[in-house]
Amino acid sequence: MSRWLHRAAWGLPLALLFLLLISEPAGAQERCLVCHQLRGLVLTLPSGEKLPATVDRTAYEASAHGEVPCTDCHGDRPSPHPKTTYNSLGEYRVGLAQTCGDCHQEAEGAWEQSVHGKAVAGGQTAALCSDCHQPHGTVEPSLVALFTPTCGSCHQVVIDSYLKSVHGQAVAQGKTDAATCVDCHSREQKAHTLQAGREAGSPSSQKEIPLTCGRCHPKPLASYESTFHGRDWRLGVRGEEPTCIDCHGSFGIQPAHGPETSMTVDRLSSICGRCHQGTTVSFAQGWPGHEEPSPNHFPLAYYTERFLIYLTAGAMAFGILHVELDLLRWWVDRRRGRTK
Amino acid sequence: VNASSVPRRPGGKARVWWDWLRGVVLRADEVLRFDLHQRAQHFLLMVSVLVLTFTGLPEKFWDFGPSQAFISFLGGLERVQDIHHIAAYVMGLSCVYHALYLIRPIFIEGKLFVLGMIPRIKDFLDLFQTIRYWLGFADNGPRFGRYSYLEKFDYWAVFWGVAIMAGSGAILMWPELATRVLPGGVVLMAYAAHSDEAVLAVGWIFLVHIVRAHFFPGVFPFNTSIFTGRVPLHRYQEEHPLEYEAMLKKGRAEEPSGARDNPAGKGPAR
């Protein structure tokens, strides 16, 4: 009996206070936040997964949604709340993306075409609105420096590698024009249209990588296109022809001429050996890098080319001249009435 | 006619064709200029060079729109390269054939260089005479033997061209193997050589060789001699008078009005 008394002693005043507050003609926000600003509120879904239900009032009021009433997104949910219709966190998340799309149609449309949107549509767990944006918070992930922690919350291994790369280091030093996730994974350099490298037409796919890198590194792209690799990449259909990342690496890319990472012959030799079986150091020495042959750089190839250009010009001039003069003389003889 | 009284060679129609191909049977007004081996070598070389040209040029000028269209028409770069390599083997076959053909007389006749392709002083004098003729200082051009200096030039151009193309092509085909014995720089050198020498070869074949051989007065529009081996006697007399006279001198040639079975058909003096 004392248990009931105990409950009544606390419960009745609380219930009265509660009724008092919600009976006040306050905004929906105020009414919801009476409970939902309490720390540790958790909704247990039928699947057993737990959905946090606490909202930080200060952050919420400062956020872009600060003026938007709760019911716009969560619907009118009279107290006591009816049982949730979502069975699992997965179902809840998909529903959430649709809710955001009610207002942010363009963003949702773009996202649906992205690698994340397609994965979610296929029943997989992938990033949707609330994983990068906090609906009740102030975090705005479109700031360059915030991509790494945001993407890293799922792609931890990749981001760890990226942070050590030349790009990651530059961003860490405040160079905001260095490549971040979206620069290579989205054609529009926007997070809503992210594509995976395995997707055809993606800027990080084998067919597009050199063009993507070339946006910032045009000179290496031009010289790459003049090599066997570049030509094979352009015309190849296998999709296995080597591009920038096959020699230089992708996420953890290092400068080719750095003190520790420079492309020494030994290092190059092992890189070549990934595709060319049975290579030697001599094979790697034959790689011209991103520089055309010149008298100082691969003179053998340079002078071979010069020699053959002169030889071609000379031989062709001799041959064509010979043929033309033979014909001319034949014609002159004929005009003069000499049969030939 | 009693069929049994006419001696007939066995083999029927196929035999007749084979004899025609070999040039055993000749008309009185024609001379066998190229034997079957030479024609077969030329045919293999011609077919392989044409295929190599049409698969190689789109690769060299890959930036050019029609090249890319042609490459995708053939089924992509890998397919084009496969065809190119097969044609290269055919060209190699024709080279081996020619090499065997060249050393054969050593064992049969004990003689070397029977083809008459080695340049002589007369060839340079002939060129000088040609220039005089062009400029009007002489009424006639030089009188040629079996091969004119331009024909010799053509032959040695192929000799040089095939050596460069096959050598550089092999390095490009097996760069890992090549750099085991040669310095790495040869791959880039081979790349430049293969690409540039190809332009010289194709330019020479299409602008000089074909024009001189086919599109010339007397033979226009098509000179069949490298395919049939036969040249009309009157043309042989004009184009290779010294050779013709040598044939007469040896008693192996007769006037066109002569016998039906022309002894010259056994081929020019070798």
Coordinates of C-alpha atoms in Angstrom, one line a residue:
Chain A
M1 CA 0.0 0.0 0.0
S2 CA 2.8 2.3 0.8
R3 CA 4.0 1.9 -2.8
W4 CA 0.8 3.4 -4.1
L5 CA 1.0 6.3 -1.6
H6 CA 4.5 6.9 -2.6
R7 CA 3.6 7.1 -6.2
A8 CA 0.6 9.4 -5.6
A9 CA 2.7 11.7 -3.4
W10 CA 5.0 12.4 -6.3
G11 CA 2.8 11.7 -9.2
L12 CA -0.2 13.9 -8.4
P13 CA 1.7 17.2 -8.1
L14 CA 3.7 16.3 -11.2
A15 CA 0.6 15.4 -13.1
L16 CA -1.1 18.6 -12.0
L17 CA 2.0 20.6 -13.1
F18 CA 2.0 18.8 -16.4
L19 CA -1.7 19.5 -17.0
L20 CA -1.2 23.1 -16.0
L21 CA 1.7 23.5 -18.5
I22 CA 0.0 21.9 -21.4
S23 CA -3.3 23.5 -20.8
E24 CA -1.6 26.9 -21.2
P25 CA -2.0 28.3 -24.7
A26 CA 1.7 28.0 -25.4
G27 CA 3.3 27.1 -28.8
A28 CA 3.7 23.5 -29.7
Q29 CA 7.4 23.9 -29.1
E30 CA 6.9 24.9 -25.5
R31 CA 4.5 22.1 -24.8
C32 CA 6.8 19.4 -26.3
L33 CA 9.9 20.7 -24.7
V34 CA 8.4 20.5 -21.3
C35 CA 9.3 16.8 -21.4
H36 CA 11.7 16.5 -24.3
Q37 CA 14.3 18.7 -22.9
L38 CA 14.8 16.3 -20.0
R39 CA 18.0 14.4 -20.4
G40 CA 18.0 10.7 -21.0
L41 CA 14.7 10.3 -22.7
V42 CA 14.7 7.2 -24.8
L43 CA 12.1 5.5 -26.9
T44 CA 12.4 1.8 -27.1
L45 CA 11.2 0.6 -30.5
P46 CA 9.5 -2.8 -31.0
S47 CA 12.8 -4.1 -32.4
G48 CA 14.5 -3.3 -29.1
E49 CA 16.6 -0.5 -30.6
K50 CA 16.6 2.7 -28.6
L51 CA 15.8 6.1 -30.1
P52 CA 17.0 9.1 -28.1
A53 CA 14.2 11.6 -27.6
T54 CA 15.9 14.5 -25.9
V55 CA 16.2 17.9 -27.6
D56 CA 18.8 20.5 -26.5
R57 CA 16.6 23.6 -26.3
T58 CA 19.4 26.1 -26.8
A59 CA 20.9 24.3 -29.8
Y60 CA 17.4 23.8 -31.3
E61 CA 16.4 27.5 -30.9
A62 CA 19.7 28.6 -32.5
S63 CA 19.4 26.1 -35.4
A64 CA 17.9 26.8 -38.8
H65 CA 14.8 25.0 -37.7
G66 CA 14.5 27.2 -34.6
E67 CA 11.3 28.8 -35.8
V68 CA 9.7 25.6 -37.1
P69 CA 7.2 24.0 -34.8
C70 CA 7.8 20.4 -33.7
T71 CA 4.6 19.2 -35.2
D72 CA 5.7 20.2 -38.7
C73 CA 8.1 17.2 -38.7
H74 CA 6.7 15.0 -36.0
G75 CA 3.0 15.4 -36.7
D76 CA 0.4 16.2 -34.1
R77 CA 1.1 13.7 -31.3
P78 CA -1.3 14.3 -28.4
S79 CA -0.3 13.3 -25.0
P80 CA -0.1 10.5 -23.9
H81 CA 1.7 9.7 -27.2
P82 CA 0.1 6.9 -29.3
K83 CA 2.3 3.9 -29.9
T84 CA 4.9 4.5 -32.6
T85 CA 4.3 3.0 -36.0
Y86 CA 8.0 2.4 -36.6
N87 CA 9.2 -1.1 -35.8
S88 CA 12.9 -0.4 -36.0
L89 CA 15.5 2.3 -36.2
G90 CA 15.9 1.6 -39.9
E91 CA 12.2 2.2 -40.7
Y92 CA 12.3 5.3 -38.6
R93 CA 15.3 6.7 -40.5
V94 CA 13.7 6.1 -43.9
G95 CA 10.6 7.9 -42.7
L96 CA 12.7 10.7 -41.5
A97 CA 14.3 11.2 -44.9
Q98 CA 10.8 11.5 -46.4
T99 CA 9.8 14.0 -43.8
C100 CA 12.8 16.2 -44.6
G101 CA 11.9 16.0 -48.3
D102 CA 8.6 17.6 -47.6
C103 CA 10.4 20.9 -47.4
H104 CA 13.8 20.2 -48.9
Q105 CA 12.6 18.6 -52.1
E106 CA 15.7 19.5 -54.2
A107 CA 18.1 18.1 -51.6
E108 CA 16.1 14.9 -51.2
G109 CA 15.8 14.4 -55.0
A110 CA 19.6 14.8 -55.4
W111 CA 20.3 12.5 -52.4
E112 CA 18.0 9.8 -53.8
Q113 CA 20.4 9.5 -56.8
S114 CA 23.5 9.4 -54.7
V115 CA 25.2 6.3 -53.5
H116 CA 23.7 6.8 -50.0
G117 CA 20.2 7.3 -51.4
K118 CA 20.4 4.2 -53.6
A119 CA 21.7 2.1 -50.7
V120 CA 18.9 3.2 -48.4
A121 CA 16.3 2.5 -51.2
G122 CA 17.9 -1.0 -51.5
G123 CA 17.3 -1.6 -47.8
Q124 CA 20.8 -1.0 -46.6
T125 CA 22.0 1.2 -43.9
A126 CA 23.5 4.4 -45.4
A127 CA 23.8 8.0 -44.6
L128 CA 20.6 10.0 -44.8
C129 CA 19.7 13.6 -43.8
S130 CA 20.1 13.2 -40.0
D131 CA 23.4 11.4 -40.2
C132 CA 25.2 14.5 -41.5
H133 CA 22.7 17.3 -40.5
Q134 CA 21.3 17.5 -37.0
P135 CA 17.7 18.5 -37.3
H136 CA 17.7 19.9 -33.7
G137 CA 21.2 21.2 -33.8
T138 CA 23.4 23.9 -35.3
V139 CA 26.0 21.8 -37.0
E140 CA 26.3 22.8 -40.7
P141 CA 28.4 20.1 -42.5
S142 CA 28.9 22.0 -45.7
L143 CA 31.9 23.7 -44.1
V144 CA 34.9 22.1 -45.6
A145 CA 36.7 21.2 -42.4
L146 CA 33.6 19.4 -41.1
F147 CA 33.4 16.9 -43.9
T148 CA 36.1 14.7 -42.4
P149 CA 34.4 14.1 -39.0
T150 CA 31.0 13.9 -40.6
C151 CA 32.0 11.3 -43.2
G152 CA 34.4 9.7 -40.8
S153 CA 31.6 8.8 -38.4
C154 CA 30.8 5.9 -40.9
H155 CA 34.0 5.8 -43.1
Q156 CA 36.5 5.7 -40.3
V157 CA 39.3 3.8 -42.1
V158 CA 39.1 5.9 -45.2
I159 CA 39.2 9.2 -43.2
D160 CA 42.1 8.0 -41.1
S161 CA 44.0 7.4 -44.3
Y162 CA 42.8 10.7 -45.7
L163 CA 43.9 12.7 -42.7
K164 CA 47.5 11.6 -43.3
S165 CA 47.4 12.4 -47.0
V166 CA 48.6 15.5 -48.7
H167 CA 45.1 16.7 -49.1
G168 CA 44.1 16.0 -45.5
Q169 CA 47.2 17.7 -44.2
A170 CA 46.5 20.8 -46.4
V171 CA 42.9 21.0 -45.1
A172 CA 44.2 20.6 -41.5
Q173 CA 46.5 23.6 -42.2
G174 CA 43.5 25.7 -43.2
K175 CA 44.0 25.4 -47.0
T176 CA 40.3 25.1 -47.9
D177 CA 40.9 24.6 -51.6
A178 CA 42.5 21.2 -51.1
A179 CA 40.5 18.2 -52.1
T180 CA 38.0 16.9 -49.5
C181 CA 35.6 13.9 -49.9
V182 CA 33.0 15.8 -52.0
D183 CA 35.6 17.1 -54.5
C184 CA 36.4 13.7 -55.8
H185 CA 33.1 11.9 -55.0
S186 CA 30.6 14.3 -56.4
R187 CA 30.3 15.8 -59.9
E188 CA 28.8 19.0 -58.4
Q189 CA 31.2 18.8 -55.4
K190 CA 28.2 18.6 -53.2
A191 CA 27.5 16.1 -50.5
H192 CA 24.0 15.4 -51.7
T193 CA 25.2 13.9 -54.9
L194 CA 28.0 11.7 -53.6
Q195 CA 28.9 8.7 -55.8
A196 CA 31.1 5.7 -55.1
G197 CA 34.1 4.9 -57.3
R198 CA 32.5 1.6 -58.4
E199 CA 29.5 3.5 -59.9
A200 CA 29.8 4.2 -63.7
G201 CA 29.9 7.9 -64.4
S202 CA 31.1 8.7 -61.0
P203 CA 33.9 11.3 -60.8
S204 CA 35.9 8.7 -58.8
S205 CA 35.3 5.9 -61.3
Q206 CA 38.1 4.5 -63.3
K207 CA 36.9 6.3 -66.5
E208 CA 36.7 9.7 -64.7
I209 CA 39.5 9.7 -62.2
P210 CA 42.1 11.4 -64.4
L211 CA 39.7 14.1 -65.3
T212 CA 38.7 14.6 -61.7
C213 CA 42.4 14.8 -60.6
G214 CA 43.0 17.0 -63.6
R215 CA 40.6 19.7 -62.4
C216 CA 43.3 20.7 -59.9
H217 CA 46.3 19.0 -61.6
P218 CA 46.0 19.9 -65.3
K219 CA 49.7 19.4 -66.2
P220 CA 50.0 15.8 -65.0
L221 CA 46.8 15.0 -66.8
A222 CA 48.1 16.3 -70.1
S223 CA 51.3 14.3 -69.8
Y224 CA 49.4 11.2 -68.6
E225 CA 47.3 11.3 -71.8
S226 CA 50.4 11.3 -73.9
T227 CA 51.6 8.0 -72.3
F228 CA 50.6 4.5 -73.2
H229 CA 48.7 4.3 -69.9
G230 CA 46.7 7.5 -70.7
R231 CA 45.9 6.3 -74.2
D232 CA 44.9 2.9 -73.0
W233 CA 42.7 4.5 -70.4
R234 CA 41.0 6.7 -73.0
L235 CA 40.4 4.0 -75.5
G236 CA 40.2 0.9 -73.3
V237 CA 37.1 -1.0 -72.6
R238 CA 38.3 -3.3 -69.9
G239 CA 38.2 -0.6 -67.2
E240 CA 41.4 -1.9 -65.8
E241 CA 43.8 0.5 -67.4
P242 CA 45.9 2.3 -64.7
T243 CA 44.9 5.8 -63.7
C244 CA 46.4 8.4 -61.3
I245 CA 45.4 6.4 -58.1
D246 CA 47.0 3.2 -59.2
C247 CA 50.5 4.6 -58.9
H248 CA 49.9 7.5 -56.5
G249 CA 47.3 6.1 -54.2
S250 CA 43.9 7.5 -53.5
F251 CA 42.7 8.4 -50.0
G252 CA 46.2 8.4 -48.5
I253 CA 47.9 10.0 -51.5
Q254 CA 51.3 11.5 -50.9
P255 CA 53.2 14.1 -52.9
A256 CA 55.4 12.4 -55.5
H257 CA 58.3 14.6 -54.8
G258 CA 58.1 14.7 -51.0
P259 CA 61.3 14.0 -49.0
E260 CA 60.1 10.6 -47.7
T261 CA 57.5 9.8 -50.3
S262 CA 59.4 10.6 -53.5
M263 CA 59.0 8.2 -56.4
T264 CA 62.5 6.7 -56.2
V265 CA 63.3 3.9 -58.7
D266 CA 63.0 1.3 -56.1
R267 CA 59.6 2.5 -55.0
L268 CA 58.5 2.9 -58.6
S269 CA 59.7 -0.6 -59.4
S270 CA 57.4 -2.1 -56.9
I271 CA 54.6 0.1 -58.1
C272 CA 55.1 -1.0 -61.8
G273 CA 55.3 -4.6 -60.6
R274 CA 51.7 -4.4 -59.4
C275 CA 50.6 -4.8 -63.0
H276 CA 53.7 -5.7 -65.0
Q277 CA 54.9 -9.1 -64.0
G278 CA 58.6 -9.7 -63.9
T279 CA 59.8 -6.2 -63.8
T280 CA 63.2 -5.1 -62.9
V281 CA 64.7 -1.8 -61.6
S282 CA 65.8 -1.2 -65.2
F283 CA 62.1 -1.3 -66.3
A284 CA 61.2 1.4 -63.7
Q285 CA 64.1 3.5 -64.9
G286 CA 62.4 3.6 -68.3
W287 CA 59.4 5.5 -66.9
P288 CA 59.5 9.1 -68.0
G289 CA 57.2 10.4 -65.3
H290 CA 55.0 13.4 -66.2
E291 CA 57.6 14.9 -68.5
E292 CA 58.1 14.7 -72.2
P293 CA 61.5 13.5 -73.5
S294 CA 64.0 16.3 -74.0
P295 CA 67.8 16.6 -74.5
N296 CA 68.2 16.3 -70.7
H297 CA 65.3 13.9 -70.0
F298 CA 65.5 10.6 -71.9
P299 CA 67.8 11.9 -74.6
L300 CA 67.8 8.5 -76.4
A301 CA 64.0 8.8 -77.1
Y302 CA 64.3 12.5 -77.9
Y303 CA 67.0 12.1 -80.5
T304 CA 65.4 9.0 -82.0
E305 CA 62.3 11.1 -82.6
R306 CA 64.3 14.0 -84.0
F307 CA 66.3 11.7 -86.3
L308 CA 63.2 9.9 -87.6
I309 CA 61.4 13.2 -88.2
Y310 CA 64.3 14.4 -90.4
L311 CA 64.6 11.0 -92.1
T312 CA 60.8 10.9 -92.9
A313 CA 60.9 14.5 -94.3
G314 CA 64.0 13.7 -96.4
A315 CA 62.8 10.3 -97.7
M316 CA 59.3 11.6 -98.5
A317 CA 60.7 14.6 -100.2
F318 CA 63.0 12.4 -102.3
G319 CA 60.2 9.9 -103.2
I320 CA 57.5 12.4 -104.0
L321 CA 59.8 14.6 -106.0
H322 CA 61.0 11.6 -107.9
V323 CA 57.5 10.5 -108.8
E324 CA 56.3 14.0 -109.7
L325 CA 59.4 14.8 -111.9
D326 CA 59.1 11.4 -113.6
L327 CA 55.5 12.2 -114.5
L328 CA 56.4 15.8 -115.5
R329 CA 59.1 14.6 -117.9
W330 CA 56.8 12.0 -119.3
W331 CA 54.2 14.6 -120.0
V332 CA 56.7 17.0 -121.5
D333 CA 57.9 14.2 -123.9
R334 CA 54.3 13.4 -124.8
R335 CA 53.6 17.1 -125.6
R336 CA 56.6 17.1 -127.8
G337 CA 55.2 14.2 -129.7
R338 CA 57.6 11.6 -128.5
T339 CA 56.0 8.3 -127.8
K340 CA 57.2 6.8 -124.7
Chain B
V1 CA 42.0 -36.9 -131.1
N2 CA 42.9 -39.9 -129.2
A3 CA 43.2 -38.7 -125.7
S4 CA 45.6 -41.5 -124.7
S5 CA 48.1 -40.4 -127.3
V6 CA 48.4 -36.9 -125.8
P7 CA 50.8 -36.9 -122.9
R8 CA 49.0 -35.2 -120.0
R9 CA 50.3 -34.2 -116.7
P10 CA 48.4 -35.6 -113.8
G11 CA 46.3 -33.4 -111.5
G12 CA 43.7 -32.0 -113.9
K13 CA 42.5 -28.5 -113.5
A14 CA 44.3 -27.8 -110.2
R15 CA 47.6 -28.8 -111.9
V16 CA 46.9 -26.3 -114.7
W17 CA 46.3 -23.6 -112.1
W18 CA 49.4 -24.5 -110.2
D19 CA 51.5 -24.5 -113.3
W20 CA 50.1 -21.1 -114.2
L21 CA 50.9 -19.8 -110.7
R22 CA 54.4 -21.1 -110.9
G23 CA 54.9 -19.5 -114.3
V24 CA 55.8 -22.8 -116.0
V25 CA 53.4 -22.0 -118.8
L26 CA 53.9 -18.5 -120.3
R27 CA 52.4 -16.7 -123.3
A28 CA 54.9 -15.7 -125.9
D29 CA 54.4 -11.9 -125.2
E30 CA 55.1 -12.1 -121.5
V31 CA 58.1 -12.5 -119.2
L32 CA 58.0 -14.0 -115.7
R33 CA 59.5 -11.2 -113.6
F34 CA 58.6 -12.5 -110.1
D35 CA 58.6 -16.1 -109.1
L36 CA 55.9 -17.6 -106.9
H37 CA 58.0 -17.2 -103.7
Q38 CA 58.6 -13.5 -104.3
R39 CA 54.9 -13.0 -105.1
A40 CA 53.9 -14.9 -102.0
Q41 CA 56.3 -12.9 -99.8
H42 CA 55.0 -9.6 -101.3
F43 CA 51.4 -10.8 -100.7
L44 CA 52.0 -11.6 -97.0
L45 CA 53.9 -8.4 -96.5
M46 CA 51.2 -6.3 -98.3
V47 CA 48.3 -7.8 -96.4
S48 CA 50.1 -7.5 -93.0
V49 CA 51.2 -4.0 -93.7
L50 CA 47.7 -2.9 -94.7
V51 CA 46.2 -4.5 -91.5
L52 CA 49.0 -3.0 -89.4
T53 CA 48.4 0.4 -90.9
F54 CA 44.6 0.4 -90.4
T55 CA 45.0 -0.8 -86.8
G56 CA 48.1 1.2 -85.9
L57 CA 47.2 4.7 -87.2
P58 CA 44.0 5.0 -85.2
E59 CA 46.2 4.2 -82.1
K60 CA 48.8 6.8 -83.0
F61 CA 46.2 9.5 -83.8
W62 CA 43.7 8.4 -81.1
D63 CA 42.8 12.0 -80.3
F64 CA 41.2 12.3 -83.8
G65 CA 37.4 11.6 -83.6
P66 CA 37.2 9.1 -86.5
S67 CA 40.0 7.1 -85.0
Q68 CA 38.0 6.5 -81.8
A69 CA 34.9 5.7 -83.9
F70 CA 36.9 3.1 -85.8
I71 CA 38.4 1.6 -82.7
S72 CA 35.0 1.2 -81.0
F73 CA 33.7 -0.2 -84.3
L74 CA 36.3 -2.9 -84.2
G75 CA 35.4 -3.6 -80.5
G76 CA 37.8 -1.5 -78.4
L77 CA 41.5 -0.9 -78.1
E78 CA 42.3 -4.4 -76.8
R79 CA 40.7 -6.0 -79.9
V80 CA 42.5 -3.6 -82.2
Q81 CA 45.8 -4.4 -80.5
D82 CA 45.1 -8.1 -80.8
I83 CA 44.6 -7.7 -84.6
H84 CA 47.7 -5.6 -84.8
H85 CA 49.7 -8.3 -83.1
I86 CA 48.4 -11.0 -85.3
A87 CA 49.3 -9.0 -88.4
A88 CA 52.7 -8.4 -86.9
Y89 CA 53.3 -12.1 -86.7
V90 CA 52.2 -12.5 -90.3
M91 CA 54.7 -9.8 -91.3
G92 CA 57.4 -11.7 -89.2
L93 CA 56.4 -14.8 -91.2
S94 CA 57.0 -13.0 -94.5
C95 CA 60.4 -11.9 -93.2
V96 CA 61.4 -15.4 -92.2
Y97 CA 60.2 -16.6 -95.6
H98 CA 62.3 -14.0 -97.3
A99 CA 65.3 -14.8 -95.3
L100 CA 65.0 -18.5 -96.2
Y101 CA 64.5 -17.5 -99.8
L102 CA 67.7 -15.4 -99.7
I103 CA 69.9 -18.1 -98.3
R104 CA 68.5 -20.9 -100.5
P105 CA 70.7 -20.1 -103.5
I106 CA 73.8 -20.5 -101.4
F107 CA 73.0 -24.2 -101.1
I108 CA 71.7 -24.7 -104.6
E109 CA 74.0 -22.6 -106.7
G110 CA 76.7 -21.7 -104.1
K111 CA 76.0 -18.0 -104.8
L112 CA 75.0 -15.2 -102.5
F113 CA 73.1 -12.0 -103.4
V114 CA 71.4 -13.5 -106.5
L115 CA 68.5 -11.1 -106.2
G116 CA 70.5 -8.2 -107.6
M117 CA 69.4 -5.8 -104.9
I118 CA 72.9 -4.7 -103.8
P119 CA 73.4 -1.1 -104.8
R120 CA 76.2 -0.5 -107.4
I121 CA 78.0 2.5 -108.7
K122 CA 75.8 2.3 -111.8
D123 CA 72.8 3.1 -109.6
F124 CA 74.2 6.4 -108.5
L125 CA 75.2 7.2 -112.1
D126 CA 71.6 6.2 -113.1
L127 CA 70.2 8.7 -110.6
F128 CA 72.5 11.4 -112.0
Q129 CA 71.3 10.5 -115.5
T130 CA 67.7 10.7 -114.4
I131 CA 68.3 14.2 -113.0
R132 CA 69.9 15.3 -116.2
Y133 CA 66.9 13.9 -118.1
W134 CA 64.4 15.7 -115.8
L135 CA 66.2 19.0 -116.3
G136 CA 66.3 18.5 -120.1
F137 CA 70.1 17.9 -120.4
A138 CA 69.5 14.4 -121.7
D139 CA 66.9 13.1 -124.1
N140 CA 66.6 9.7 -122.4
G141 CA 66.6 8.4 -118.9
P142 CA 69.0 5.7 -117.8
R143 CA 68.7 2.1 -119.1
F144 CA 68.0 -0.2 -116.1
G145 CA 68.9 -3.8 -115.5
R146 CA 66.7 -6.1 -113.4
Y147 CA 66.0 -3.6 -110.7
S148 CA 66.2 0.2 -111.1
Y149 CA 67.8 2.3 -108.3
L150 CA 64.4 3.4 -107.2
E151 CA 63.2 -0.2 -106.9
K152 CA 66.3 -1.0 -104.9
F153 CA 65.6 2.0 -102.7
D154 CA 62.1 0.7 -102.2
Y155 CA 63.4 -2.8 -101.3
W156 CA 65.9 -1.4 -98.8
A157 CA 63.4 1.0 -97.4
V158 CA 61.2 -2.0 -96.5
F159 CA 64.3 -3.8 -95.1
W160 CA 65.1 -0.9 -92.8
G161 CA 61.4 -0.2 -92.0
V162 CA 60.6 -3.7 -91.0
A163 CA 63.7 -4.0 -88.9
I164 CA 62.8 -0.7 -87.0
M165 CA 59.1 -1.6 -86.7
A166 CA 59.5 -5.2 -85.7
G167 CA 62.4 -4.4 -83.3
S168 CA 60.5 -1.5 -81.6
G169 CA 57.2 -3.4 -81.8
A170 CA 58.7 -6.3 -79.9
I171 CA 60.1 -4.1 -77.2
L172 CA 56.6 -2.5 -76.8
M173 CA 55.0 -5.9 -76.8
W174 CA 57.3 -7.3 -74.1
P175 CA 58.7 -4.3 -72.2
E176 CA 59.4 -6.3 -69.1
L177 CA 61.5 -8.8 -71.0
A178 CA 63.2 -6.2 -73.0
T179 CA 64.4 -4.2 -70.0
R180 CA 65.9 -7.3 -68.5
V181 CA 68.7 -7.1 -71.1
L182 CA 68.5 -3.5 -72.2
P183 CA 68.4 -0.2 -70.2
G184 CA 64.9 1.1 -69.4
G185 CA 65.2 4.0 -71.7
V186 CA 64.7 1.7 -74.7
V187 CA 61.0 1.4 -74.1
L188 CA 60.4 5.1 -74.6
M189 CA 62.8 5.1 -77.5
A190 CA 60.9 2.2 -79.0
Y191 CA 57.6 4.0 -78.5
A192 CA 58.9 7.1 -80.4
A193 CA 60.5 5.0 -83.1
H194 CA 57.5 2.7 -83.7
S195 CA 55.2 5.7 -83.9
D196 CA 57.4 7.8 -86.2
E197 CA 58.8 5.1 -88.5
A198 CA 55.2 4.0 -89.1
V199 CA 54.4 7.4 -90.6
L200 CA 57.4 7.2 -92.8
A201 CA 56.5 3.6 -93.9
V202 CA 52.8 4.4 -94.5
G203 CA 53.7 7.7 -96.3
W204 CA 56.2 6.0 -98.5
I205 CA 53.9 3.1 -99.4
F206 CA 50.8 5.2 -100.2
L207 CA 52.4 8.3 -101.7
V208 CA 55.5 6.8 -103.5
H209 CA 55.4 3.1 -103.8
I210 CA 51.7 2.7 -104.9
V211 CA 51.8 5.8 -107.1
R212 CA 55.0 4.7 -108.8
A213 CA 53.9 1.1 -109.2
H214 CA 50.3 1.5 -110.3
F215 CA 49.3 5.1 -111.2
F216 CA 51.9 5.5 -113.9
P217 CA 51.7 5.8 -117.6
G218 CA 51.8 2.4 -119.2
V219 CA 50.4 0.6 -116.2
F220 CA 47.6 2.8 -114.9
P221 CA 45.3 2.0 -113.1
F222 CA 46.6 -1.3 -111.8
N223 CA 49.9 -3.1 -112.3
T224 CA 49.3 -6.8 -112.0
S225 CA 52.9 -8.0 -112.3
I226 CA 53.6 -8.5 -108.6
F227 CA 50.5 -10.7 -108.3
T228 CA 50.7 -12.7 -111.6
G229 CA 54.5 -12.4 -111.8
R230 CA 54.1 -11.6 -115.5
V231 CA 55.2 -8.5 -117.4
P232 CA 54.3 -7.9 -121.0
L233 CA 57.4 -8.4 -123.1
H234 CA 57.3 -4.9 -124.7
R235 CA 57.2 -3.2 -121.3
Y236 CA 60.0 -5.3 -120.0
Q237 CA 62.0 -4.2 -123.0
E238 CA 61.3 -0.6 -122.2
E239 CA 61.6 -0.7 -118.4
H240 CA 64.5 -3.1 -118.0
P241 CA 66.3 -3.1 -121.4
L242 CA 69.7 -4.3 -120.0
E243 CA 68.0 -7.3 -118.4
Y244 CA 66.1 -8.0 -121.6
E245 CA 69.3 -7.8 -123.7
A246 CA 71.1 -10.1 -121.2
M247 CA 68.2 -12.6 -121.6
L248 CA 68.5 -12.4 -125.4
K249 CA 72.2 -12.8 -125.3
K250 CA 72.0 -16.0 -123.2
G251 CA 69.6 -17.3 -125.9
R252 CA 66.9 -17.7 -123.4
A253 CA 64.6 -15.1 -124.9
E254 CA 63.2 -14.8 -128.3
E255 CA 61.3 -12.1 -130.2
P256 CA 57.6 -11.8 -129.3
S257 CA 56.7 -13.3 -132.7
G258 CA 58.6 -16.5 -131.7
A259 CA 57.7 -19.8 -130.2
R260 CA 54.7 -20.4 -128.1
D261 CA 56.6 -21.8 -125.2
N262 CA 58.8 -18.8 -124.4
P263 CA 62.0 -20.0 -122.8
A264 CA 62.1 -16.6 -121.0
G265 CA 59.3 -18.1 -119.0
K266 CA 61.9 -20.0 -117.0
G267 CA 62.5 -16.7 -115.5
P268 CA 65.1 -14.0 -116.0
A269 CA 68.8 -15.0 -115.6
R270 CA 69.6 -15.5 -112.0

